[in-house]
CSV table of C-alpha atoms in Angstrom, one decimal:
chain,number,residue,atom,x,y,z
M,18,MET,CA,-36.1,-14.4,162.8
M,19,VAL,CA,-33.2,-12.7,161.1
M,20,ALA,CA,-29.7,-14.0,161.6
M,21,GLU,CA,-27.2,-11.5,162.6
M,22,LEU,CA,-24.5,-11.0,160.0
M,23,THR,CA,-21.0,-10.7,161.4
M,24,GLY,CA,-17.8,-10.4,159.5
M,25,ARG,CA,-17.0,-14.1,159.9
M,26,ASN,CA,-20.3,-15.5,158.7
M,27,SER,CA,-20.7,-12.9,156.0
M,28,LEU,CA,-17.3,-13.9,154.6
M,29,ARG,CA,-18.2,-17.6,154.9
M,30,ALA,CA,-21.4,-16.9,153.0
M,31,SER,CA,-19.5,-15.0,150.3
M,32,ILE,CA,-17.1,-17.9,149.8
M,33,ASP,CA,-19.9,-20.4,149.7
M,34,GLU,CA,-21.7,-18.2,147.1
M,35,VAL,CA,-18.6,-18.2,144.9
M,36,ALA,CA,-18.4,-21.9,145.2
M,37,SER,CA,-22.0,-22.4,144.2
M,38,ARG,CA,-21.5,-20.3,141.1
M,39,ASP,CA,-18.3,-22.0,140.0
M,40,PRO,CA,-18.6,-25.7,140.3
M,41,VAL,CA,-15.1,-26.1,138.8
M,42,LEU,CA,-13.5,-24.4,141.8
M,43,ALA,CA,-11.5,-27.2,143.4
M,44,ASP,CA,-12.1,-28.2,146.9
M,45,ASN,CA,-8.4,-27.4,147.7
M,46,LYS,CA,-8.9,-23.8,146.5
M,47,LEU,CA,-12.0,-23.5,148.6
M,48,ALA,CA,-10.2,-24.8,151.6
M,49,SER,CA,-7.4,-22.3,150.9
M,50,LEU,CA,-9.9,-19.4,150.7
M,51,ARG,CA,-11.6,-20.5,153.9
M,52,ASP,CA,-8.3,-20.7,155.7
M,53,LEU,CA,-7.2,-17.3,154.4
M,54,SER,CA,-10.5,-15.8,155.5
M,55,VAL,CA,-10.2,-17.3,159.0
M,56,LYS,CA,-6.6,-16.0,159.3
M,57,VAL,CA,-7.6,-12.5,158.1
M,58,LEU,CA,-10.4,-12.4,160.6
M,59,ASP,CA,-8.3,-13.6,163.5
M,60,GLY,CA,-5.5,-11.2,162.7
M,61,THR,CA,-2.9,-13.7,161.7
M,62,VAL,CA,-2.8,-12.2,158.2
M,63,VAL,CA,-3.1,-8.5,157.6
M,64,LEU,CA,-3.8,-7.5,154.0
M,65,SER,CA,-3.5,-3.8,154.5
M,66,ARG,CA,-0.9,-1.7,152.6
M,67,THR,CA,-0.4,0.2,155.8
M,68,SER,CA,0.9,-2.7,157.8
M,69,ARG,CA,4.1,-1.9,159.7
M,70,ARG,CA,5.2,-5.5,159.8
M,71,SER,CA,8.5,-6.4,158.2
M,72,ASP,CA,8.5,-8.2,154.9
M,73,GLU,CA,9.8,-11.3,156.5
M,74,GLU,CA,7.0,-11.3,159.2
M,75,LEU,CA,4.4,-10.8,156.5
M,76,ILE,CA,5.8,-13.7,154.5
M,77,GLU,CA,5.9,-15.9,157.6
M,78,ARG,CA,2.2,-15.1,158.4
M,79,LEU,CA,1.0,-15.5,154.8
M,80,THR,CA,2.7,-18.9,154.4
M,81,THR,CA,0.7,-20.2,157.4
M,82,VAL,CA,-2.3,-20.1,155.0
M,83,ARG,CA,-3.0,-23.4,153.3
M,84,GLY,CA,-1.9,-23.1,149.6
M,85,ILE,CA,0.3,-20.0,150.0
M,86,GLY,CA,4.0,-20.6,149.8
M,87,ARG,CA,6.9,-18.2,149.9
M,88,TRP,CA,6.8,-17.3,146.2
M,89,THR,CA,3.1,-16.4,146.4
M,90,ALA,CA,3.7,-14.3,149.5
M,91,GLU,CA,6.6,-12.5,147.9
M,92,MET,CA,4.5,-11.7,144.8
M,93,TYR,CA,1.8,-10.4,147.1
M,94,LEU,CA,4.2,-8.1,148.8
M,95,MET,CA,5.6,-6.8,145.5
M,96,PHE,CA,2.5,-6.3,143.5
M,97,GLN,CA,-0.3,-5.7,146.1
M,98,LEU,CA,1.6,-4.1,149.0
M,99,ARG,CA,4.1,-2.4,146.7
M,100,ARG,CA,7.0,-3.3,149.0
M,101,LEU,CA,10.3,-2.2,147.4
M,102,ASP,CA,12.8,-4.6,148.9
M,103,VAL,CA,11.5,-8.1,148.1
M,104,TRP,CA,14.1,-10.4,146.4
M,105,PRO,CA,12.3,-13.5,145.0
M,106,VAL,CA,15.3,-15.8,144.6
M,107,ASP,CA,13.1,-18.8,143.9
M,108,ASP,CA,11.5,-17.2,140.8
M,109,LEU,CA,13.0,-18.7,137.6
M,110,GLY,CA,12.3,-15.6,135.6
M,111,VAL,CA,14.4,-13.5,138.1
M,112,ARG,CA,17.2,-16.0,138.0
M,113,GLN,CA,17.2,-16.2,134.2
M,114,GLY,CA,17.0,-12.5,133.8
M,115,TYR,CA,19.8,-11.9,136.3
M,116,ALA,CA,22.0,-14.3,134.3
M,117,LEU,CA,21.2,-12.6,131.0
M,118,ALA,CA,21.7,-9.0,132.4
M,119,TRP,CA,25.0,-9.9,134.0
M,120,GLU,CA,26.1,-12.2,131.2
M,121,LEU,CA,26.5,-15.3,133.3
M,122,ASP,CA,26.8,-18.7,131.7
M,123,ARG,CA,23.8,-20.1,133.4
M,124,PRO,CA,21.2,-18.8,135.9
M,125,PRO,CA,22.3,-18.7,139.6
M,126,THR,CA,20.6,-21.1,142.0
M,127,PRO,CA,18.4,-19.4,144.6
M,128,LYS,CA,21.2,-19.9,147.2
M,129,GLN,CA,23.7,-18.2,144.9
M,130,LEU,CA,21.2,-15.4,144.0
M,131,GLU,CA,20.4,-14.4,147.6
M,132,PRO,CA,23.8,-12.6,148.3
M,133,LEU,CA,23.9,-11.1,144.8
M,134,GLY,CA,20.8,-9.1,145.7
M,135,GLU,CA,22.4,-7.5,148.8
M,136,ARG,CA,23.9,-4.6,146.8
M,137,PHE,CA,20.5,-3.6,145.5
M,138,ARG,CA,18.9,-3.0,149.0
M,139,PRO,CA,16.5,-1.4,149.6
M,140,TYR,CA,15.2,-1.6,146.0
M,141,ARG,CA,15.5,-5.3,145.2
M,142,SER,CA,11.8,-5.5,144.0
M,143,ILE,CA,12.7,-3.0,141.2
M,144,VAL,CA,15.8,-5.1,140.2
M,145,ALA,CA,13.6,-8.2,140.2
M,146,ARG,CA,11.3,-6.5,137.7
M,147,TYR,CA,14.2,-5.5,135.5
M,148,CYS,CA,15.4,-9.2,135.6
M,149,TRP,CA,11.9,-10.3,134.5
M,150,ALA,CA,12.0,-7.7,131.7
M,151,ALA,CA,15.5,-8.9,130.6
M,152,VAL,CA,14.3,-12.4,129.7
M,153,PRO,CA,12.3,-11.5,126.5
M,154,LEU,CA,14.7,-8.7,125.7
M,155,LEU,CA,18.0,-10.5,126.0
M,156,ARG,CA,17.2,-14.1,125.5
M,157,PRO,CA,18.5,-15.6,122.2
M,158,GLY,CA,15.6,-15.4,119.8
M,159,GLY,CA,13.9,-12.6,121.8
M,160,THR,CA,13.4,-9.0,120.7
M,161,ALA,CA,16.9,-7.8,121.5
M,162,ALA,CA,18.0,-7.5,117.9
M,163,THR,CA,15.2,-5.1,117.0
M,164,LEU,CA,16.0,-2.9,120.0
M,165,ARG,CA,19.7,-2.4,119.2
């Protein structure tokens, strides 16, 4: 008797196969993978680039998955879905880069950085990438001296 493979039990079998090959994979990570797979299969989380959902709705849905917080969801939107208007204010690199690029005495807090990104809509993801790039270029002891 051959068991019928469905999307759900096929995915579960794949996760179990990965776990059996990697004994170091923590139980928490396995639980997160299982939760993600369940939420993808039931439609809570859509991983397609063609999703018409808003960035905020996608973040809300992704953060329902065990182990996925707002920062992880924002990185997924920026780098996998290629969304152009994500402003990851909790990212230390973005905060430090913003401070260096705009010559602030210290990095803004996430609450301070939020409104500062408004003028860059709808391209805040691009500005965030420039902020990350600014850190090694403009930080004291970085490579800025060789570029000038």
